[in-house]
Amino acid sequence: MYGVSQNIKNTANIILKILVVAIFAFPFLWVISVSLQTDAEVNTFPATIIPKTPQFNNYVRAWQAGPFLTYFKNSVVIIVAIITIQMLIMIPAAYAFAMYDFKLKNILFSLVLIAFMVPTQVTFVPVYLMMGEWGLLRTLWPQILPFMTNAFGIFLLRQYFMQVPEELIEAARLDNASELKIVYKLMIPMAKPALATIILFSFVSHWNEYFWPLIMTNTTDVRPLTVGIAALKSTEGFVNWNTIMAGNMFLIAPILIVYVFCSRFIIKAFSYSGIK
Amino acid sequence: MRKIDKIKQYVFPYLLILPSMVGIGLFVVYPIIKVIILSFYSTNMINPAKTKYVGFENYIKMFNKVMFKKAMVNTSIYTLVMIVVVLALSLLLAVWLGQKSSRINYICQMAVFLPHIISIVSVALIFVQMMEPNFGLFNSILVALNLPTSRWLQSSDTALMSVLLVSIWKSVGYYTLIFIAALQSVPRDIYEAAELDNAGKFKTFYKITLPMISPQIFFVVIVLTIGSFKVIETIRLMTNGGPNNATTSLVFYIYREVFNNTDIGKGAAAGVVLMVIVGIMTVLYFSSLSKRVHYR
């Protein structure tokens, strides 16, 4: 008797888990399905689940519906620039906070923590006005400069730097190694997991960013992919959902590919971001 | 020589952090001060000479605006629902999927977390299409199950709940991961002791698990509150605040005032309101971090 009820319990458990996977993964299969449907199939009721003959042409249509090469290029340039600048600024700062004692250290470090908590929704009005005054609104800079200091990155990297054994640093100093050499030959290799996490976070969050570029761009030539895809909704007028979803795949696919290959690392990085 | 070395030693750390402080100064500290200043002025964008100090006028006018009141009510409902539902769901999922590390549990975690790293643009587009009342998937399923259909985003009665459904679906996975990591940090022997005492599953959960992970629960409540009060993207993409202001949020109100009405003063005043809320949450968060209490 006990064995039977245990079996039922196990089966129910498995079925529930499959249901959970379906609820969270299905919409991403659904995008693919809609992106391959004909114009008629998209607009029938009840909805078409699997298209009769896949319309790969929708992807060409979507790509030609706007300057998507420009959008794509902008997204890539913005992300590469942000990550490069962040690294150049973050590594020295984290090194100073971890290794040196100086007068204003605590005050300045709490400033970093505050910066980590202040959302862009609070700062966007003055930053927008400032970018206008500087005449940068037709360039990519308003989407890059405000993210030059990665507060979370400084915080995380500092913790890794502090864990580097004192003796190693002392030994390097005795060998007359310059500070620069200590950072590049000793600290950075030790902090690789932290750097990988920070790059991953920057990549995901800026690839997905919508609010900031929406506000900071007035012309199509500086818009990133997110804003371009969102604009498809109005140009395609709520009718050509197949084209919109094909365009949507441009945005989803890169993240999805990265996720499939490094899900373990990504999940680990995100689950520990909440514990400090 | 010696003296120069000493100066170098003294100045060096400041030089190292200078660039990061320039970034924080320009894009965090200055904007915070500027938002407060702007909220006391009536800014004229076309003719800056006509910009004038108006005291609390922006605040008084804003608090009397129907759209602002609606935005505050909506944002409060949104925040409350997010805290209750996401907290409950993510705790449940974490306990369920995080106890044993098996293949199926890992696949579930992977699936639950997936929406978190996909752009809100993609997610919003997918759900707007699925929630389309006339040929969308949701109503197709409801019809197939002989259930009444819904207008989803297009009715002011259901729009906010529909937006919430998407927000919950998108964010529950992240908090589930945080709770799974938290649960794994609870020492095993406490559970073994409870088992020896014949404590039931629910009792163990209430008496041991919950108190042990209370710092993470507090962290999640703070993050959820801040995250909910700054909601804009989902609303801008799915409903544009409508129908009839049914989904207008605090930040959407700021966005409207600044970019549609070019009323920077009122937008900044609402920005200060947001700042105060985020500030209170931040203080609560850091004071809890410094105390680090596990048991309450």
Coordinates of C-alpha atoms in Angstrom, one line a residue:
Chain A
M1 CA 0.0 0.0 0.0
Y2 CA 2.8 2.4 1.0
G3 CA 4.7 1.6 -2.2
V4 CA 1.7 2.4 -4.4
S5 CA 1.0 5.8 -2.8
Q6 CA 4.6 6.6 -3.0
N7 CA 4.5 5.8 -6.7
I8 CA 1.6 8.1 -7.3
K9 CA 3.3 10.8 -5.4
N10 CA 6.4 10.5 -7.6
T11 CA 4.5 10.5 -10.8
A12 CA 2.5 13.6 -9.7
N13 CA 5.8 15.2 -8.8
I14 CA 7.2 14.6 -12.3
I15 CA 4.1 15.7 -14.0
L16 CA 4.0 19.0 -12.0
K17 CA 7.7 19.6 -12.8
I18 CA 7.1 19.1 -16.6
L19 CA 4.2 21.6 -16.2
V20 CA 6.6 24.1 -14.6
V21 CA 9.1 23.7 -17.4
A22 CA 6.2 24.2 -19.9
I23 CA 4.9 27.3 -18.3
F24 CA 8.3 29.0 -18.3
A25 CA 9.8 27.7 -21.6
F26 CA 6.7 27.5 -23.8
P27 CA 6.5 31.3 -24.7
F28 CA 9.9 31.0 -26.3
L29 CA 8.8 28.1 -28.5
W30 CA 5.7 30.0 -29.2
V31 CA 7.7 32.9 -30.7
I32 CA 9.4 30.5 -33.1
S33 CA 6.0 29.1 -34.1
V34 CA 4.4 32.5 -34.7
S35 CA 7.5 33.7 -36.6
L36 CA 7.1 30.9 -39.1
Q37 CA 3.3 31.3 -39.7
T38 CA 1.7 32.7 -42.8
D39 CA -0.2 36.1 -42.6
A40 CA -3.5 34.2 -42.6
E41 CA -2.4 31.7 -39.9
V42 CA -1.5 34.5 -37.5
N43 CA -4.9 36.1 -37.7
T44 CA -7.2 33.0 -37.3
F45 CA -9.1 32.0 -34.2
P46 CA -8.4 29.7 -32.5
A47 CA -4.7 30.3 -32.7
T48 CA -2.5 28.2 -35.0
I49 CA -0.1 26.1 -32.9
I50 CA 2.1 24.6 -35.6
P51 CA 2.4 26.4 -39.0
K52 CA 1.6 24.2 -42.0
T53 CA 4.6 25.2 -44.1
P54 CA 7.2 27.2 -42.2
Q55 CA 7.6 30.7 -43.6
F56 CA 11.3 31.4 -43.3
N57 CA 10.8 34.4 -45.5
N58 CA 9.3 36.2 -42.4
Y59 CA 12.9 36.6 -41.1
V60 CA 13.9 38.4 -44.3
R61 CA 10.8 40.6 -44.1
A62 CA 11.6 41.5 -40.5
W63 CA 15.2 42.3 -41.3
Q64 CA 14.1 44.6 -44.1
A65 CA 11.4 46.3 -42.0
G66 CA 13.9 48.6 -40.4
P67 CA 17.6 49.5 -40.4
F68 CA 18.4 46.3 -38.4
L69 CA 22.0 46.1 -39.3
T70 CA 22.5 49.6 -37.7
Y71 CA 20.5 48.6 -34.6
F72 CA 22.5 45.4 -34.3
K73 CA 25.8 47.2 -34.7
N74 CA 24.8 49.9 -32.2
S75 CA 23.9 47.2 -29.6
V76 CA 27.3 45.5 -30.1
V77 CA 29.3 48.8 -30.0
I78 CA 27.5 50.0 -26.9
I79 CA 28.1 46.8 -25.0
V80 CA 31.8 46.5 -26.0
A81 CA 32.4 50.1 -25.1
I82 CA 30.6 49.8 -21.8
I83 CA 32.5 46.7 -20.7
T84 CA 35.9 48.0 -21.8
I85 CA 35.4 51.3 -20.0
Q86 CA 34.0 49.6 -16.9
M87 CA 37.0 47.3 -16.7
L88 CA 39.5 50.2 -17.0
I89 CA 37.7 52.1 -14.2
M90 CA 36.7 49.3 -12.0
I91 CA 39.9 47.4 -11.6
P92 CA 42.0 50.3 -10.2
A93 CA 39.2 51.4 -8.0
A94 CA 38.6 47.9 -6.5
Y95 CA 42.4 47.5 -6.1
A96 CA 42.6 50.8 -4.1
F97 CA 39.6 49.9 -1.9
A98 CA 41.0 46.4 -1.2
M99 CA 44.7 47.2 -0.7
Y100 CA 45.1 50.8 0.6
D101 CA 44.2 52.7 3.7
F102 CA 43.3 56.3 3.1
K103 CA 41.4 59.0 4.8
L104 CA 38.1 59.1 2.9
K105 CA 38.0 55.4 2.2
N106 CA 34.8 54.6 4.1
I107 CA 32.9 57.6 2.8
L108 CA 33.9 56.9 -0.7
F109 CA 33.1 53.3 -0.5
S110 CA 29.6 54.0 0.9
L111 CA 29.2 56.3 -2.1
V112 CA 29.9 53.2 -4.3
L113 CA 27.2 51.3 -2.4
I114 CA 24.7 54.1 -2.8
A115 CA 25.4 54.3 -6.5
F116 CA 24.6 50.6 -6.6
M117 CA 21.2 51.2 -5.2
V118 CA 20.1 54.4 -7.1
P119 CA 18.0 53.3 -10.1
T120 CA 18.3 55.0 -13.5
Q121 CA 14.6 55.9 -13.1
V122 CA 15.6 58.5 -10.5
T123 CA 18.5 60.0 -12.5
F124 CA 17.3 60.0 -16.1
V125 CA 15.7 63.5 -16.3
P126 CA 18.9 65.4 -15.3
V127 CA 21.1 63.1 -17.3
Y128 CA 18.9 63.6 -20.3
L129 CA 19.1 67.4 -20.0
M130 CA 22.9 67.2 -19.4
M131 CA 23.4 65.1 -22.5
G132 CA 21.3 67.6 -24.5
E133 CA 23.5 70.4 -23.2
W134 CA 26.6 68.6 -24.1
G135 CA 25.2 68.0 -27.6
L136 CA 25.5 64.2 -27.4
L137 CA 22.0 63.1 -28.1
R138 CA 22.7 62.2 -31.6
T139 CA 25.6 60.0 -30.6
L140 CA 26.0 56.6 -28.8
W141 CA 27.6 58.3 -25.8
P142 CA 24.4 58.8 -23.7
Q143 CA 24.0 55.1 -23.8
I144 CA 27.7 54.4 -22.7
L145 CA 29.0 57.2 -20.4
P146 CA 26.4 56.9 -17.6
F147 CA 27.4 53.3 -17.1
M148 CA 31.2 54.0 -16.8
T149 CA 31.3 53.2 -13.1
N150 CA 30.0 49.7 -12.3
A151 CA 29.3 49.9 -8.6
F152 CA 28.4 46.3 -8.3
G153 CA 31.6 45.3 -10.1
I154 CA 33.8 47.4 -7.8
F155 CA 32.1 45.8 -4.8
L156 CA 32.5 42.2 -6.1
L157 CA 36.0 42.6 -7.4
R158 CA 37.2 44.2 -4.1
Q159 CA 36.0 41.2 -2.2
Y160 CA 38.1 38.9 -4.5
F161 CA 41.1 41.2 -4.3
M162 CA 40.9 41.1 -0.5
Q163 CA 41.1 37.3 -0.6
V164 CA 44.5 37.3 -2.4
P165 CA 47.1 36.1 0.2
E166 CA 49.1 38.9 1.7
E167 CA 52.4 36.9 1.3
L168 CA 52.0 36.7 -2.4
I169 CA 51.7 40.4 -2.7
E170 CA 54.6 41.0 -0.3
A171 CA 56.7 38.6 -2.3
A172 CA 55.9 40.4 -5.6
R173 CA 56.8 43.7 -3.9
L174 CA 60.1 42.3 -2.8
D175 CA 60.8 41.3 -6.4
N176 CA 60.4 45.0 -7.2
A177 CA 57.2 44.3 -9.2
S178 CA 55.4 47.5 -10.1
E179 CA 51.8 48.0 -8.9
L180 CA 50.6 47.6 -12.5
K181 CA 52.4 44.2 -12.7
I182 CA 50.9 43.1 -9.4
V183 CA 47.4 43.9 -10.7
Y184 CA 47.9 42.1 -14.1
K185 CA 50.0 39.2 -13.1
L186 CA 48.5 38.4 -9.7
M187 CA 45.2 40.1 -8.9
I188 CA 43.4 39.7 -12.2
P189 CA 44.1 36.0 -12.6
M190 CA 42.9 35.4 -9.0
A191 CA 39.7 37.3 -9.7
K192 CA 38.8 35.7 -12.9
P193 CA 35.5 34.2 -11.7
A194 CA 34.4 37.7 -10.5
L195 CA 35.4 39.3 -13.8
A196 CA 33.5 36.7 -15.8
T197 CA 30.4 37.3 -13.6
I198 CA 30.7 41.1 -14.1
I199 CA 31.1 40.8 -17.8
L200 CA 28.2 38.4 -18.0
F201 CA 25.9 40.8 -16.0
S202 CA 26.9 43.8 -18.1
F203 CA 26.3 41.9 -21.3
V204 CA 22.9 40.6 -20.4
S205 CA 21.6 43.8 -18.8
H206 CA 22.8 46.1 -21.6
W207 CA 21.8 43.8 -24.4
N208 CA 18.3 43.8 -22.8
E209 CA 18.2 47.5 -21.8
Y210 CA 15.1 49.3 -23.1
F211 CA 14.2 52.2 -20.9
W212 CA 17.5 54.1 -21.1
P213 CA 18.0 54.0 -24.9
L214 CA 14.3 54.8 -25.4
I215 CA 14.8 58.1 -23.6
M216 CA 18.3 58.9 -24.8
T217 CA 17.7 58.4 -28.5
N218 CA 15.7 60.6 -30.9
T219 CA 17.0 59.2 -34.2
T220 CA 17.1 55.7 -35.6
D221 CA 20.8 55.7 -36.4
V222 CA 21.8 55.6 -32.7
R223 CA 19.1 53.1 -31.5
P224 CA 20.0 49.7 -30.2
L225 CA 18.2 46.4 -31.2
T226 CA 15.7 46.5 -28.3
V227 CA 14.2 49.9 -29.3
G228 CA 14.2 48.8 -33.0
I229 CA 12.3 45.6 -32.2
A230 CA 9.8 47.4 -30.0
A231 CA 9.2 49.8 -32.9
L232 CA 8.3 46.9 -35.2
K233 CA 5.0 46.7 -33.2
S234 CA 3.9 50.1 -34.5
T235 CA 5.3 49.8 -38.0
E236 CA 3.8 46.4 -38.5
G237 CA 0.5 47.6 -37.0
F238 CA -0.5 44.7 -34.8
V239 CA -1.4 42.6 -37.9
N240 CA 1.9 41.1 -39.1
W241 CA 2.7 39.3 -35.8
N242 CA 4.7 36.8 -37.7
T243 CA 7.1 39.5 -38.9
I244 CA 7.2 41.0 -35.4
M245 CA 8.1 37.7 -33.8
A246 CA 10.7 36.9 -36.4
G247 CA 12.3 40.3 -35.5
N248 CA 11.9 39.3 -31.8
M249 CA 14.1 36.3 -32.5
F250 CA 17.0 38.6 -33.4
L251 CA 16.9 39.8 -29.8
I252 CA 16.2 36.5 -28.1
A253 CA 18.6 34.2 -30.0
P254 CA 22.0 35.5 -28.9
I255 CA 21.0 35.4 -25.2
L256 CA 19.4 32.0 -25.7
I257 CA 22.5 30.6 -27.3
V258 CA 24.7 31.9 -24.5
Y259 CA 22.3 30.5 -21.9
V260 CA 22.2 27.0 -23.5
F261 CA 26.0 26.8 -23.4
C262 CA 26.8 28.3 -20.0
S263 CA 23.6 27.9 -18.1
R264 CA 25.5 26.4 -15.1
F265 CA 27.8 29.4 -14.8
I266 CA 24.9 31.9 -15.4
I267 CA 22.7 30.3 -12.8
K268 CA 25.5 30.2 -10.3
A269 CA 26.5 33.8 -11.0
F270 CA 22.9 35.1 -10.5
S271 CA 22.1 33.0 -7.5
Y272 CA 25.1 34.3 -5.5
S273 CA 24.5 37.9 -6.6
G274 CA 21.8 38.1 -3.9
I275 CA 24.0 37.0 -1.0
K276 CA 26.5 39.4 0.4
Chain B
M1 CA 63.3 61.8 -3.3
R2 CA 61.9 60.4 -0.1
K3 CA 59.4 63.2 0.2
I4 CA 58.1 62.7 -3.4
D5 CA 57.7 59.0 -2.7
K6 CA 55.6 59.8 0.4
I7 CA 53.4 62.1 -1.6
K8 CA 53.0 59.4 -4.2
Q9 CA 52.0 56.9 -1.6
Y10 CA 49.5 59.3 -0.2
V11 CA 48.0 60.4 -3.5
F12 CA 48.1 57.1 -5.4
P13 CA 45.0 55.4 -4.0
Y14 CA 43.0 58.6 -4.7
L15 CA 44.2 58.6 -8.3
L16 CA 43.1 54.9 -8.6
I17 CA 39.5 55.6 -7.6
L18 CA 39.3 59.0 -9.2
P19 CA 37.7 57.8 -12.5
S20 CA 35.1 55.8 -10.8
M21 CA 34.2 58.7 -8.6
V22 CA 33.9 61.0 -11.6
G23 CA 31.3 58.5 -13.0
I24 CA 29.4 58.4 -9.7
G25 CA 29.6 62.2 -9.3
L26 CA 28.3 62.9 -12.8
F27 CA 25.7 60.2 -13.1
V28 CA 24.5 59.6 -9.6
V29 CA 25.3 62.4 -7.1
Y30 CA 24.8 65.4 -9.5
P31 CA 21.5 64.0 -10.9
I32 CA 20.1 63.4 -7.4
I33 CA 20.8 67.0 -6.4
K34 CA 19.6 68.3 -9.8
V35 CA 16.3 66.4 -9.6
I36 CA 15.6 68.0 -6.2
I37 CA 16.4 71.5 -7.6
L38 CA 14.4 71.0 -10.8
S39 CA 11.3 70.0 -8.7
F40 CA 11.2 73.5 -7.3
Y41 CA 11.4 75.3 -10.6
S42 CA 9.1 75.7 -13.6
T43 CA 11.6 74.9 -16.4
N44 CA 11.0 76.4 -19.8
M45 CA 12.8 74.3 -22.3
I46 CA 12.4 76.6 -25.3
N47 CA 13.3 79.8 -23.5
P48 CA 15.5 79.1 -20.5
A49 CA 15.3 82.7 -19.4
K50 CA 11.7 82.1 -18.4
T51 CA 12.6 79.4 -16.0
K52 CA 11.6 80.4 -12.5
Y53 CA 11.5 79.3 -8.9
V54 CA 8.0 78.2 -7.9
G55 CA 8.5 76.7 -4.4
F56 CA 6.3 73.7 -3.7
E57 CA 3.9 74.5 -6.6
N58 CA 5.0 71.5 -8.6
Y59 CA 4.3 69.2 -5.7
I60 CA 0.9 70.7 -4.8
K61 CA -0.2 70.5 -8.5
M62 CA 1.1 67.0 -8.9
F63 CA -0.6 65.7 -5.7
N64 CA -3.8 67.1 -7.0
K65 CA -3.5 65.4 -10.5
V66 CA -5.8 62.5 -11.1
M67 CA -3.1 60.7 -13.2
F68 CA -0.6 61.0 -10.4
K69 CA -3.0 59.6 -7.8
K70 CA -3.9 56.8 -10.1
A71 CA -0.2 56.1 -10.7
M72 CA 0.5 55.9 -7.0
V73 CA -2.4 53.6 -6.3
N74 CA -1.5 51.4 -9.3
T75 CA 2.2 51.2 -8.2
S76 CA 1.2 50.4 -4.7
I77 CA -1.1 47.6 -5.8
Y78 CA 1.6 46.4 -8.2
T79 CA 4.2 46.4 -5.4
L80 CA 2.0 44.6 -2.9
V81 CA 1.0 41.9 -5.3
M82 CA 4.6 41.4 -6.5
I83 CA 5.9 41.0 -2.9
V84 CA 3.2 38.6 -1.8
V85 CA 3.0 36.4 -5.0
V86 CA 6.7 36.4 -6.0
L87 CA 7.8 35.8 -2.4
A88 CA 5.4 32.9 -1.9
L89 CA 6.0 31.3 -5.4
S90 CA 9.8 31.6 -5.3
L91 CA 10.0 30.1 -1.8
L92 CA 7.7 27.3 -2.8
L93 CA 9.7 26.6 -6.0
A94 CA 13.0 26.8 -4.1
V95 CA 12.0 24.4 -1.4
W96 CA 10.5 22.1 -4.1
L97 CA 13.3 22.3 -6.7
G98 CA 16.3 23.0 -4.5
Q99 CA 16.3 20.2 -1.9
K100 CA 17.8 17.4 -4.0
S101 CA 20.1 18.1 -6.9
S102 CA 18.8 15.9 -9.6
R103 CA 18.7 16.3 -13.4
I104 CA 14.9 17.1 -13.5
N105 CA 15.3 19.7 -10.7
Y106 CA 18.1 21.4 -12.6
I107 CA 16.1 21.5 -15.8
C108 CA 13.2 23.0 -13.9
Q109 CA 15.6 25.7 -12.4
M110 CA 16.9 26.4 -15.8
A111 CA 13.4 26.9 -17.3
V112 CA 12.1 29.0 -14.4
F113 CA 15.1 31.3 -14.6
L114 CA 15.1 31.7 -18.4
P115 CA 12.6 34.6 -18.5
H116 CA 14.8 36.7 -16.2
I117 CA 17.6 37.0 -18.8
I118 CA 15.4 37.6 -21.8
S119 CA 14.7 41.3 -22.7
I120 CA 11.5 42.7 -21.4
V121 CA 10.9 43.9 -25.0
S122 CA 10.8 40.3 -26.2
V123 CA 8.7 39.1 -23.3
A124 CA 6.2 42.0 -23.6
L125 CA 5.8 41.4 -27.4
I126 CA 5.1 37.7 -26.8
F127 CA 2.5 38.3 -24.1
V128 CA 0.8 41.1 -26.0
Q129 CA 0.3 38.7 -28.9
M130 CA -0.8 35.8 -26.7
M131 CA -3.2 38.1 -24.8
E132 CA -4.7 39.5 -27.9
P133 CA -8.5 39.1 -27.3
N134 CA -9.6 38.2 -30.8
F135 CA -7.1 35.6 -32.0
G136 CA -4.6 35.3 -29.1
L137 CA -3.5 32.0 -27.7
F138 CA -4.8 32.6 -24.2
N139 CA -8.4 33.1 -25.3
S140 CA -8.0 30.2 -27.7
I141 CA -7.2 28.0 -24.7
L142 CA -10.0 29.4 -22.6
V143 CA -12.5 28.7 -25.4
A144 CA -11.2 25.2 -25.8
L145 CA -11.7 24.6 -22.1
N146 CA -15.2 26.1 -22.3
L147 CA -14.2 29.0 -20.0
P148 CA -15.1 32.6 -20.3
T149 CA -12.6 34.7 -22.3
S150 CA -11.0 37.9 -21.1
R151 CA -10.1 41.2 -22.7
W152 CA -6.7 41.0 -20.9
L153 CA -4.7 44.2 -21.6
Q154 CA -7.5 45.9 -23.4
S155 CA -9.9 46.3 -20.5
S156 CA -9.2 48.6 -17.6
D157 CA -10.5 45.9 -15.2
T158 CA -7.9 43.3 -16.1
A159 CA -5.0 45.3 -17.6
L160 CA -3.0 45.8 -14.4
M161 CA -3.4 42.1 -13.4
S162 CA -2.3 41.1 -16.9
V163 CA 0.8 43.2 -16.6
L164 CA 1.4 41.7 -13.2
L165 CA 1.1 38.2 -14.6
V166 CA 3.9 38.9 -17.0
S167 CA 6.1 40.6 -14.3
I168 CA 5.6 37.7 -11.9
W169 CA 6.3 35.2 -14.6
K170 CA 9.5 37.0 -15.6
S171 CA 11.0 37.6 -12.2
V172 CA 10.0 34.6 -10.1
G173 CA 13.0 32.5 -11.4
Y174 CA 15.6 35.0 -10.1
Y175 CA 14.3 34.9 -6.6
T176 CA 13.9 31.2 -6.7
L177 CA 17.6 30.9 -7.4
I178 CA 18.4 33.2 -4.5
F179 CA 16.3 31.1 -2.1
I180 CA 17.9 27.9 -3.4
A181 CA 21.3 29.2 -2.6
A182 CA 20.1 30.4 0.8
L183 CA 18.6 27.0 1.6
Q184 CA 21.8 25.3 0.7
S185 CA 23.6 27.4 3.2
V186 CA 21.5 26.2 6.1
P187 CA 23.5 23.7 8.1
R188 CA 22.3 20.1 7.5
D189 CA 22.6 19.0 11.2
I190 CA 19.8 21.4 12.3
Y191 CA 17.5 19.5 10.0
E192 CA 18.8 16.2 11.3
A193 CA 18.1 17.3 14.9
A194 CA 14.6 18.3 13.9
E195 CA 14.0 14.9 12.3
L196 CA 15.1 13.2 15.5
D197 CA 12.6 15.3 17.4
N198 CA 9.9 14.0 14.9
A199 CA 9.1 17.6 13.8
G200 CA 6.7 17.6 10.8
K201 CA 7.6 19.1 7.4
F202 CA 5.6 22.3 8.0
K203 CA 6.9 22.7 11.5
T204 CA 10.5 22.3 10.3
F205 CA 9.8 24.9 7.6
Y206 CA 8.3 27.5 10.0
K207 CA 10.6 26.9 12.9
I208 CA 13.9 26.3 11.1
T209 CA 14.0 27.1 7.4
L210 CA 12.2 30.5 7.6
P211 CA 14.2 31.9 10.5
M212 CA 17.4 30.7 9.0
I213 CA 16.8 32.4 5.6
S214 CA 15.2 35.5 7.1
P215 CA 18.1 37.8 5.9
Q216 CA 17.5 36.6 2.3
I217 CA 13.8 37.0 2.6
F218 CA 14.3 40.6 3.8
F219 CA 16.7 41.2 1.0
V220 CA 14.2 39.9 -1.5
V221 CA 11.4 42.1 -0.1
I222 CA 13.6 45.2 -0.4
V223 CA 14.7 44.4 -3.9
L224 CA 11.1 43.6 -5.0
T225 CA 9.8 46.8 -3.5
I226 CA 12.5 49.0 -5.2
G227 CA 12.0 47.0 -8.5
S228 CA 8.2 47.4 -8.4
F229 CA 8.3 51.1 -7.7
K230 CA 10.6 51.7 -10.6
V231 CA 8.5 49.7 -13.1
I232 CA 8.1 51.4 -16.5
E233 CA 9.3 49.2 -19.3
T234 CA 6.6 46.5 -19.1
I235 CA 3.9 49.2 -18.9
R236 CA 5.3 51.3 -21.7
L237 CA 5.6 48.2 -23.9
M238 CA 2.3 46.4 -23.1
T239 CA -0.3 49.1 -22.4
N240 CA 1.3 52.5 -22.6
G241 CA -0.4 53.3 -19.3
G242 CA -3.9 52.6 -20.6
P243 CA -6.6 51.8 -20.9
N244 CA -7.8 54.9 -19.1
N245 CA -4.7 55.2 -16.9
A246 CA -5.5 51.7 -15.5
T247 CA -1.8 50.7 -15.7
T248 CA -0.1 54.1 -15.3
S249 CA 2.8 53.7 -12.8
L250 CA 4.9 56.3 -10.9
V251 CA 7.8 56.2 -13.4
F252 CA 5.5 56.1 -16.3
Y253 CA 3.9 59.3 -14.9
I254 CA 7.4 60.9 -14.7
Y255 CA 8.1 59.8 -18.3
R256 CA 4.7 61.3 -19.5
E257 CA 5.3 64.6 -17.7
V258 CA 8.8 65.0 -19.1
F259 CA 8.5 63.7 -22.6
N260 CA 4.8 64.3 -23.5
N261 CA 3.9 67.4 -21.5
T262 CA 7.5 68.8 -21.3
D263 CA 6.6 69.6 -17.7
I264 CA 10.0 68.9 -16.2
G265 CA 9.1 70.4 -12.8
K266 CA 6.3 67.9 -12.1
G267 CA 8.3 65.1 -13.5
A268 CA 11.2 66.0 -11.2
A269 CA 8.8 66.3 -8.2
A270 CA 7.6 62.7 -8.9
G271 CA 11.2 61.7 -9.3
V272 CA 11.8 63.0 -5.8
V273 CA 8.9 60.9 -4.5
L274 CA 10.5 57.8 -6.1
M275 CA 13.9 58.8 -4.6
V276 CA 12.4 59.0 -1.1
I277 CA 10.8 55.6 -1.4
V278 CA 14.0 54.0 -2.8
G279 CA 16.0 55.9 -0.1
I280 CA 14.0 54.5 2.7
M281 CA 14.3 51.0 1.3
T282 CA 18.1 51.4 0.9
V283 CA 18.5 52.6 4.5
L284 CA 16.4 49.6 5.7
Y285 CA 18.5 47.3 3.6
F286 CA 21.9 48.5 4.8
S287 CA 20.9 48.7 8.5
S288 CA 19.7 45.1 8.3
L289 CA 23.0 44.2 6.7
S290 CA 25.0 45.7 9.5
K291 CA 22.9 44.0 12.1
R292 CA 22.9 40.6 10.3
V293 CA 20.2 39.1 12.5
H294 CA 19.2 35.5 11.7
Y295 CA 16.7 35.0 14.4
R296 CA 13.7 37.1 15.2

